[in-house]
mmCIF file of C-alpha atoms in Angstrom:
data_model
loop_
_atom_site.group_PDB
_atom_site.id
_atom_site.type_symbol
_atom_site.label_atom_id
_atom_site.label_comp_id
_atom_site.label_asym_id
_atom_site.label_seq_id
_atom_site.Cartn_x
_atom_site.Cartn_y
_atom_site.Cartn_z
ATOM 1 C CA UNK M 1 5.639 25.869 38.113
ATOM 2 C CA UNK M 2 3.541 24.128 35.684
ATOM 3 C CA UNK M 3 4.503 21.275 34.122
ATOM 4 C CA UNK M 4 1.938 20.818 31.185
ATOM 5 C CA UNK M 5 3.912 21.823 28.024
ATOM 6 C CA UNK M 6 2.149 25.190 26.250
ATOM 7 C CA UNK M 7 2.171 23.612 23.132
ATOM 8 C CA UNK M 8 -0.440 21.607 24.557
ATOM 9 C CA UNK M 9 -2.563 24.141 25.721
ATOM 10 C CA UNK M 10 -1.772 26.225 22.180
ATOM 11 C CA UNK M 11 -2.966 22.418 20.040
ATOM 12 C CA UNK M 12 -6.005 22.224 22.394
ATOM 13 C CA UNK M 13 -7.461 25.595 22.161
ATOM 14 C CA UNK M 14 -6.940 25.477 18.117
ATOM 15 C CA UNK M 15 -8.603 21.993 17.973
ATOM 16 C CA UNK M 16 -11.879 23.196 20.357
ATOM 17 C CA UNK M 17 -11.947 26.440 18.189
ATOM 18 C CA UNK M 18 -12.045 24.424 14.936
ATOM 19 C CA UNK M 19 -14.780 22.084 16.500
ATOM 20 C CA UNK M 20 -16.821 25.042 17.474
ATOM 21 C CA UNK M 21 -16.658 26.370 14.183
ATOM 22 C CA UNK M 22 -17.582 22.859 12.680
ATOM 23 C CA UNK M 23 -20.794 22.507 15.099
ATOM 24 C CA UNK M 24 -21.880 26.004 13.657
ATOM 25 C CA UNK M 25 -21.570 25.506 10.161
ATOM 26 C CA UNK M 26 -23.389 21.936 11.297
ATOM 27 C CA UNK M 27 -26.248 23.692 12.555
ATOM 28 C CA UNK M 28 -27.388 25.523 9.312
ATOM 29 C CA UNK M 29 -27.967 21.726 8.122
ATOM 30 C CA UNK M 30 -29.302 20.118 11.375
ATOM 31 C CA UNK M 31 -26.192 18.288 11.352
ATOM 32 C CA UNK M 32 -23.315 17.321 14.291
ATOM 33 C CA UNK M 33 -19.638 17.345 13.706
ATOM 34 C CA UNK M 34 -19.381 14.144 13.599
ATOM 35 C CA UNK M 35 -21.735 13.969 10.051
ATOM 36 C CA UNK M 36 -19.787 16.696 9.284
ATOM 37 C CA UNK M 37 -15.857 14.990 9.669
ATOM 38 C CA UNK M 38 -17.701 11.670 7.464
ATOM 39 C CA UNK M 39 -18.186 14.297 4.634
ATOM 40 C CA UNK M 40 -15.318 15.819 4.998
ATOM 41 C CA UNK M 41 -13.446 12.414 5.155
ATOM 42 C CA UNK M 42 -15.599 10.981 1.951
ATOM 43 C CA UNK M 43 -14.696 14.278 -0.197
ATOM 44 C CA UNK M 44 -10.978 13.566 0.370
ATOM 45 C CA UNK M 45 -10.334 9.879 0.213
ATOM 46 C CA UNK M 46 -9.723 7.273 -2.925
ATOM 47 C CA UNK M 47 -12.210 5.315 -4.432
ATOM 48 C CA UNK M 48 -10.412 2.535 -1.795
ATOM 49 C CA UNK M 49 -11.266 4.240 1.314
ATOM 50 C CA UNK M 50 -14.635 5.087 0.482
ATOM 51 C CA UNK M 51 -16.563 2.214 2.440
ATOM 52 C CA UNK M 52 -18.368 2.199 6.534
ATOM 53 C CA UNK M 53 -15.319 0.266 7.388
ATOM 54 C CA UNK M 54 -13.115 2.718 6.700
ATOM 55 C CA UNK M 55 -14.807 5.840 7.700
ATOM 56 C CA UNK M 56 -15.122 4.276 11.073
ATOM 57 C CA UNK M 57 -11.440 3.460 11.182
ATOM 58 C CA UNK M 58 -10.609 7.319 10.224
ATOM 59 C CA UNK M 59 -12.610 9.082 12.532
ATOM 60 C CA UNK M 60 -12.078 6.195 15.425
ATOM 61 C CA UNK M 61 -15.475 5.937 16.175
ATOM 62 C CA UNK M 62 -18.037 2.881 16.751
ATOM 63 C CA UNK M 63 -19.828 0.939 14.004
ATOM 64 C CA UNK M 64 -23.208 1.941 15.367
ATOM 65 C CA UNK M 65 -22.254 5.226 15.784
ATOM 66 C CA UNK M 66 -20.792 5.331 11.772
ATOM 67 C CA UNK M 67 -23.923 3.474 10.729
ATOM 68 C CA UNK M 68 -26.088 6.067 12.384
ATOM 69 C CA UNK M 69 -24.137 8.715 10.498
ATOM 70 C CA UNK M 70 -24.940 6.950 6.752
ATOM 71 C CA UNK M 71 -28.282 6.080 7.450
ATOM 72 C CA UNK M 72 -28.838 10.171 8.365
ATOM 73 C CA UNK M 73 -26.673 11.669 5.591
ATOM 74 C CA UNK M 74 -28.055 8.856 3.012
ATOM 75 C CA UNK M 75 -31.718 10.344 4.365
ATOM 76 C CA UNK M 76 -30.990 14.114 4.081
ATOM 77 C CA UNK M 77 -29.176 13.445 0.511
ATOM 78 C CA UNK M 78 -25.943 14.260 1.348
ATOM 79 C CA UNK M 79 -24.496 11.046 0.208
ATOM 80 C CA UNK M 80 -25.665 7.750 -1.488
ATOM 81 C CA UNK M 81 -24.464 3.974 -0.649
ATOM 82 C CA UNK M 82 -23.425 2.448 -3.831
ATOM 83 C CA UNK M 83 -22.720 -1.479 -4.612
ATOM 84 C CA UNK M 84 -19.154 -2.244 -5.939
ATOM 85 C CA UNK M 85 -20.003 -3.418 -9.712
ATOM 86 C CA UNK M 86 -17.120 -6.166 -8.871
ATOM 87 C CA UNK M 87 -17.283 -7.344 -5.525
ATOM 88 C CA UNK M 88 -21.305 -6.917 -4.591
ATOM 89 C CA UNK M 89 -20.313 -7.444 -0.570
ATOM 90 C CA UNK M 90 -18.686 -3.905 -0.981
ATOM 91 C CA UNK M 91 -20.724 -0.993 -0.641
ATOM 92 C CA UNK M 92 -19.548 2.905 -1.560
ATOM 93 C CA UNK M 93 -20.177 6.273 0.065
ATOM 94 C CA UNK M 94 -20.541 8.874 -2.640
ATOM 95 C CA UNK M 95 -21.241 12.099 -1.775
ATOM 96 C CA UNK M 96 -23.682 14.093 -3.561
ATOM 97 C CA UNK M 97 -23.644 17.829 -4.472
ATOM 98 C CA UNK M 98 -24.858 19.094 -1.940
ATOM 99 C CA UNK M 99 -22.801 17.197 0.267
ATOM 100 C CA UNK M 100 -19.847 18.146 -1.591
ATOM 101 C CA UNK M 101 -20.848 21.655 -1.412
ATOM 102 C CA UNK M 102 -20.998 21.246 3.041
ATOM 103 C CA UNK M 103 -17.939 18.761 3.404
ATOM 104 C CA UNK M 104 -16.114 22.162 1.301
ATOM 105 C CA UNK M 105 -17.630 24.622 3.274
ATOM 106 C CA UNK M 106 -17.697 22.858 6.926
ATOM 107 C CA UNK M 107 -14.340 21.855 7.195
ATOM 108 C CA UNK M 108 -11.472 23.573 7.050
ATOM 109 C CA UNK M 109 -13.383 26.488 8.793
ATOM 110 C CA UNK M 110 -12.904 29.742 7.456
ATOM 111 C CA UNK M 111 -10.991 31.311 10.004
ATOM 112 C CA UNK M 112 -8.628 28.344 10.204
ATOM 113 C CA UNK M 113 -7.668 29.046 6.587
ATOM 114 C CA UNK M 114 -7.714 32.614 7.392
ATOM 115 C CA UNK M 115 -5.231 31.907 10.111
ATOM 116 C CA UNK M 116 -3.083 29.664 8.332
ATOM 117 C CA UNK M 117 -2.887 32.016 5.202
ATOM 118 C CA UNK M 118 -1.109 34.764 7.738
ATOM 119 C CA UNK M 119 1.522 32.542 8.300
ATOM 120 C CA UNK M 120 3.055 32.600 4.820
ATOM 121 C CA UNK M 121 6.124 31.611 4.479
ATOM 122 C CA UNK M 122 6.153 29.481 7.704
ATOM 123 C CA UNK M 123 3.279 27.490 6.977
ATOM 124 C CA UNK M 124 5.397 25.168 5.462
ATOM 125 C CA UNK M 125 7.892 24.893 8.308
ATOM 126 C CA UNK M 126 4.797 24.019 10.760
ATOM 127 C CA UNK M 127 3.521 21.717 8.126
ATOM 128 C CA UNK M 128 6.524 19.447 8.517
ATOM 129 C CA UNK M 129 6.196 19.912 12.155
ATOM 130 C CA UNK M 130 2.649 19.260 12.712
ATOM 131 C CA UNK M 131 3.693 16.098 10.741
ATOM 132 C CA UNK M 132 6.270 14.803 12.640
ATOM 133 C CA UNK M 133 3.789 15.107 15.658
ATOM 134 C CA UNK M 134 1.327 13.457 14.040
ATOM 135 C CA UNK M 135 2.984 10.500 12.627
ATOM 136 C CA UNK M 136 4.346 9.730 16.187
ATOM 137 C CA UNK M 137 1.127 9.564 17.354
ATOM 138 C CA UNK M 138 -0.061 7.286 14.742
ATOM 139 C CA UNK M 139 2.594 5.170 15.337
ATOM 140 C CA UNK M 140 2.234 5.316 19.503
ATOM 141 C CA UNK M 141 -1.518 4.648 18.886
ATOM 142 C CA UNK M 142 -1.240 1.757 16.014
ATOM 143 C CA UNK M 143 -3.330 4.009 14.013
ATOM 144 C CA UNK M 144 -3.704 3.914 10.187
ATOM 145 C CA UNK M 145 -2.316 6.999 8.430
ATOM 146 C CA UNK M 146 -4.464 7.565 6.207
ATOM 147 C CA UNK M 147 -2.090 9.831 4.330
ATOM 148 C CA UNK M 148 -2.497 11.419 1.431
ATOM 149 C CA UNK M 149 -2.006 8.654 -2.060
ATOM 150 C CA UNK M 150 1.111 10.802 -3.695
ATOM 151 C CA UNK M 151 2.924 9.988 -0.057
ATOM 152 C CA UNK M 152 2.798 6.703 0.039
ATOM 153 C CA UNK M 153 5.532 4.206 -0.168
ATOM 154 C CA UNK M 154 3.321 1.792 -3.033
ATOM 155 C CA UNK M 155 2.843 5.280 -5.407
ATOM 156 C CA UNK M 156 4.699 5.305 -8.560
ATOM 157 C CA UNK M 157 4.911 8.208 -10.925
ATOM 158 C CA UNK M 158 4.085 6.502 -14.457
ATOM 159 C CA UNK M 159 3.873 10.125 -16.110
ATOM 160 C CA UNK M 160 2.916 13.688 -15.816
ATOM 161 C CA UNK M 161 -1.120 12.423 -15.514
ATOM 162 C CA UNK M 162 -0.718 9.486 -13.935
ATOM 163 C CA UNK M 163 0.565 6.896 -11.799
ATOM 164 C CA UNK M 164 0.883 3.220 -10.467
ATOM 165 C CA UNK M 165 -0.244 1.629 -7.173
ATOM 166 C CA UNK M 166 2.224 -0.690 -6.251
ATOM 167 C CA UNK M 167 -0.092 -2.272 -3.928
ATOM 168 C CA UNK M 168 -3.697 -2.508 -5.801
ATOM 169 C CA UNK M 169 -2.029 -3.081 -8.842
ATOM 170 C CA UNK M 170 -3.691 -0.365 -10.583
ATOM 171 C CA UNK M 171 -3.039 2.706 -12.990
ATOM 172 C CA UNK M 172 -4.566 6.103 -11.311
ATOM 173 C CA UNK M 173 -4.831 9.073 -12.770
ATOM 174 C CA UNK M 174 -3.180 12.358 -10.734
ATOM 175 C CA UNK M 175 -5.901 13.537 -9.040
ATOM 176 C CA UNK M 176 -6.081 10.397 -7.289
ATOM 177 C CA UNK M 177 -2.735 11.168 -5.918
ATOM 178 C CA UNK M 178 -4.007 14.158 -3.624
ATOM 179 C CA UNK M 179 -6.725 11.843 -2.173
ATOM 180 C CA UNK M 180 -6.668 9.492 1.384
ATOM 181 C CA UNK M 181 -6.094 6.151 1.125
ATOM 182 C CA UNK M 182 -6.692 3.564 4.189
ATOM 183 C CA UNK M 183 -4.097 1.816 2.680
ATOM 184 C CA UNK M 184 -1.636 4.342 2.958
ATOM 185 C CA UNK M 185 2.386 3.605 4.117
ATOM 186 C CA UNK M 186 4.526 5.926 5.011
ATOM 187 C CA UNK M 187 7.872 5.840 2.769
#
C-alpha cells in the first residue's frame, strides 16, 4: 500500500501542467518561465513590492538569477527599471505594455481558468482550502506571504475608494487593495 497521500500526486500533476503551459506561452516570446512568473509577479504587486529585492524573495530564487531576468526583460522591453523620485537607492520594475499584455496572457494559463471556471460553486470552498495549505507552508518555510493588500492585518477601509496602510502610513486608493504586498500580515 502506498503511503504518498493522492492529494500530492493530484497538486503535482496540476502544478507541472500549469508550468508546461507557462513554458509554451514563453516560447512565442523567446522567454523561460521564470521571466514569465517576474511579469506575472510585477503585474500583481503594490507600488511597495515592485523592486529586485522583492521579486527575488517571491519567486525564491537567487540574486544573479533575478538580475539576469531584469537585465533580459529590461532588453526585450517588457519592463523598465525606474529610480524612486524619494529615495534614489530604490529602483522600480514597471512593466510595459507589452509586458502587461504577456504577464495577462502567460499566467493563469487558459486551461487552468478553464478548469477552475467548471468548478462553480466549489471554487470557493477549494479556495479556502488551497489557503489553509498554503499559509502552513509559509509559515513551516518562514516564507513571506505576499498576500493580497485588502488581507492584510495593517489595511484599513477609509471609504468606498479608498483605504489606509497602517504600516506605510499611507492613503491608497482601492485598486491597490487587490495588489501583493511584501509587506503583507496575515490578520
Amino acid at each position: 500500500m502506498s503511503t504518498i497521500n493522492p492529494l500530492t500526486d493530484i497538486l503535482e500533476r496540476i502544478v507541472t501542467l500549469h508550468r508546461n503551459e507557462v513554458r509554451l506561452v514563453g516560447v512565442e516570446y523567446g522567454l523561460h518561465p521564470v521571466h514569465l512568473e517576474v511579469l506575472y509577479y510585477l503585474s500583481r504587486c503594490n507600488k511597495f513590492s515592485d523592486t529586485p529585492a522583492a521579486v527575488t524573495e517571491f519567486l525564491g530564487t537567487t540574486k544573479g538569477t533575478t538580475s539576469q531576468s531584469i537585465t533580459l526583460l529590461a532588453s526585450k522591453g517588457f519592463l523598465n527599471k525606474e529610480k524612486d523620485p524619494d529615495d534614489r537607492r530604490v529602483t522600480h520594475l514597471v512593466l510595459t505594455e507589452k509586458g502587461k499584455e504577456v504577464a495577462s496572457k502567460a499566467i493563469p494559463p487558459v486551461v487552468l481558468i478553464n478548469g477552475l471556471e467548471q468548478l462553480g460553486n466549489d471554487s470557493e470552498a477549494l479556495r479556502e482550502q488551497l489557503e489553509t495549505l498554503l499559509r502552513s507552508m509559509q509559515k513551516a518555510t518562514n516564507s513571506a506571504s505576499f498576500g493580497v493588500c485588502k488581507t492584510c492585518k495593517f489595511h484599513q477601509p477609509v471609504s468606498d475608494g479608498v483605504f489606509f496602510c497602517k504600516l506605510t502610513k499611507e492613503t491608497l486608493d482601492l485598486e491597490g487593495g487587490e495588489l501583493l504586498c511584501r509587506e503583507h500580515t496575515i490578520k
